Structure formats: C-alpha cells, structure tokens
mmCIF file with all atom_site columns, C-alpha atoms in Angstrom:
data_model
loop_
_atom_site.group_PDB
_atom_site.id
_atom_site.type_symbol
_atom_site.label_atom_id
_atom_site.label_alt_id
_atom_site.label_comp_id
_atom_site.label_asym_id
_atom_site.label_entity_id
_atom_site.label_seq_id
_atom_site.pdbx_PDB_ins_code
_atom_site.Cartn_x
_atom_site.Cartn_y
_atom_site.Cartn_z
_atom_site.occupancy
_atom_site.B_iso_or_equiv
_atom_site.pdbx_formal_charge
_atom_site.auth_seq_id
_atom_site.auth_comp_id
_atom_site.auth_asym_id
_atom_site.auth_atom_id
_atom_site.pdbx_PDB_model_num
ATOM 1  C CA . MET U 1 1  ? -12.419 65.923 -67.697 1.00 0.00 ? 9  MET U CA 1
ATOM 2  C CA . ASN U 1 2  ? -8.889  65.052 -68.783 1.00 0.00 ? 10 ASN U CA 1
ATOM 3  C CA . LEU U 1 3  ? -8.727  61.260 -68.793 1.00 0.00 ? 11 LEU U CA 1
ATOM 4  C CA . ASN U 1 4  ? -4.965  61.367 -68.197 1.00 0.00 ? 12 ASN U CA 1
ATOM 5  C CA . TYR U 1 5  ? -5.519  62.567 -64.613 1.00 0.00 ? 13 TYR U CA 1
ATOM 6  C CA . ILE U 1 6  ? -7.872  59.768 -63.548 1.00 0.00 ? 14 ILE U CA 1
ATOM 7  C CA . LYS U 1 7  ? -6.348  57.449 -60.969 1.00 0.00 ? 15 LYS U CA 1
ATOM 8  C CA . ARG U 1 8  ? -9.291  55.053 -60.526 1.00 0.00 ? 16 ARG U CA 1
ATOM 9  C CA . TYR U 1 9  ? -13.040 54.628 -60.835 1.00 0.00 ? 17 TYR U CA 1
ATOM 10 C CA . ILE U 1 10 ? -15.101 53.696 -57.774 1.00 0.00 ? 18 ILE U CA 1
ATOM 11 C CA . LYS U 1 11 ? -18.363 51.873 -58.538 1.00 0.00 ? 19 LYS U CA 1
ATOM 12 C CA . GLY U 1 12 ? -21.681 53.190 -57.228 1.00 0.00 ? 20 GLY U CA 1
ATOM 13 C CA . ASP U 1 13 ? -24.977 54.631 -58.523 1.00 0.00 ? 21 ASP U CA 1
ATOM 14 C CA . GLY U 1 14 ? -23.076 56.927 -60.801 1.00 0.00 ? 22 GLY U CA 1
ATOM 15 C CA . GLY U 1 15 ? -19.741 56.243 -59.246 1.00 0.00 ? 23 GLY U CA 1
ATOM 16 C CA . GLN U 1 16 ? -16.808 58.432 -58.389 1.00 0.00 ? 24 GLN U CA 1
ATOM 17 C CA . ILE U 1 17 ? -13.519 59.207 -60.050 1.00 0.00 ? 25 ILE U CA 1
ATOM 18 C CA . GLU U 1 18 ? -10.392 59.573 -57.968 1.00 0.00 ? 26 GLU U CA 1
ATOM 19 C CA . LEU U 1 19 ? -7.944  61.984 -59.569 1.00 0.00 ? 27 LEU U CA 1
ATOM 20 C CA . GLN U 1 20 ? -4.166  61.806 -59.299 1.00 0.00 ? 28 GLN U CA 1
ATOM 21 C CA . ASN U 1 21 ? -4.160  64.829 -56.963 1.00 0.00 ? 29 ASN U CA 1
ATOM 22 C CA . GLY U 1 22 ? -6.425  62.991 -54.471 1.00 0.00 ? 30 GLY U CA 1
ATOM 23 C CA . ASN U 1 23 ? -9.664  64.819 -55.309 1.00 0.00 ? 31 ASN U CA 1
ATOM 24 C CA . PHE U 1 24 ? -12.885 62.914 -55.981 1.00 0.00 ? 32 PHE U CA 1
ATOM 25 C CA . VAL U 1 25 ? -15.460 63.753 -58.653 1.00 0.00 ? 33 VAL U CA 1
ATOM 26 C CA . ASP U 1 26 ? -18.956 62.248 -58.824 1.00 0.00 ? 34 ASP U CA 1
ATOM 27 C CA . VAL U 1 27 ? -20.152 60.725 -62.099 1.00 0.00 ? 35 VAL U CA 1
ATOM 28 C CA . SER U 1 28 ? -23.834 61.296 -62.835 1.00 0.00 ? 36 SER U CA 1
ATOM 29 C CA . ARG U 1 29 ? -26.005 58.242 -63.479 1.00 0.00 ? 37 ARG U CA 1
ATOM 30 C CA . ARG U 1 30 ? -26.979 59.743 -66.819 1.00 0.00 ? 38 ARG U CA 1
ATOM 31 C CA . LYS U 1 31 ? -23.347 60.085 -67.985 1.00 0.00 ? 39 LYS U CA 1
ATOM 32 C CA . LYS U 1 32 ? -21.978 56.887 -66.406 1.00 0.00 ? 40 LYS U CA 1
ATOM 33 C CA . GLU U 1 33 ? -22.277 54.670 -69.496 1.00 0.00 ? 41 GLU U CA 1
ATOM 34 C CA . ALA U 1 34 ? -20.577 57.214 -71.776 1.00 0.00 ? 42 ALA U CA 1
ATOM 35 C CA . PHE U 1 35 ? -17.828 57.784 -69.217 1.00 0.00 ? 43 PHE U CA 1
ATOM 36 C CA . LEU U 1 36 ? -17.095 54.070 -68.802 1.00 0.00 ? 44 LEU U CA 1
ATOM 37 C CA . LYS U 1 37 ? -16.949 53.671 -72.569 1.00 0.00 ? 45 LYS U CA 1
ATOM 38 C CA . ALA U 1 38 ? -14.517 56.609 -72.825 1.00 0.00 ? 46 ALA U CA 1
ATOM 39 C CA . ILE U 1 39 ? -12.103 55.068 -70.308 1.00 0.00 ? 47 ILE U CA 1
ATOM 40 C CA . GLY U 1 40 ? -12.462 51.577 -71.779 1.00 0.00 ? 48 GLY U CA 1
ATOM 41 C CA . TYR U 1 41 ? -13.948 50.061 -68.634 1.00 0.00 ? 49 TYR U CA 1
#
C-alpha cells in the first residue's frame, strides 16, 4: 500500500482506509497496529 494515496482511516475492528480515488480497503485486525504505526496515527 502506498501511504501517499491514503485519504483517511476509518476506525473499526480492523478499520478501513479511504484512498484518494474513492476506493476503500479493509485493514485486518492482525495488521492494524503496524499500519497505524506506519501512518503515525
């Protein structure tokens, strides 16, 4: 995932990422902590 294309993060079990093109991508519960650390959340 290219972090430059992330528009926002939506909280949830794993959560979802909204991309700049309007698509949504689910974040797995297992990878959520590493993802949040990578985006500085």
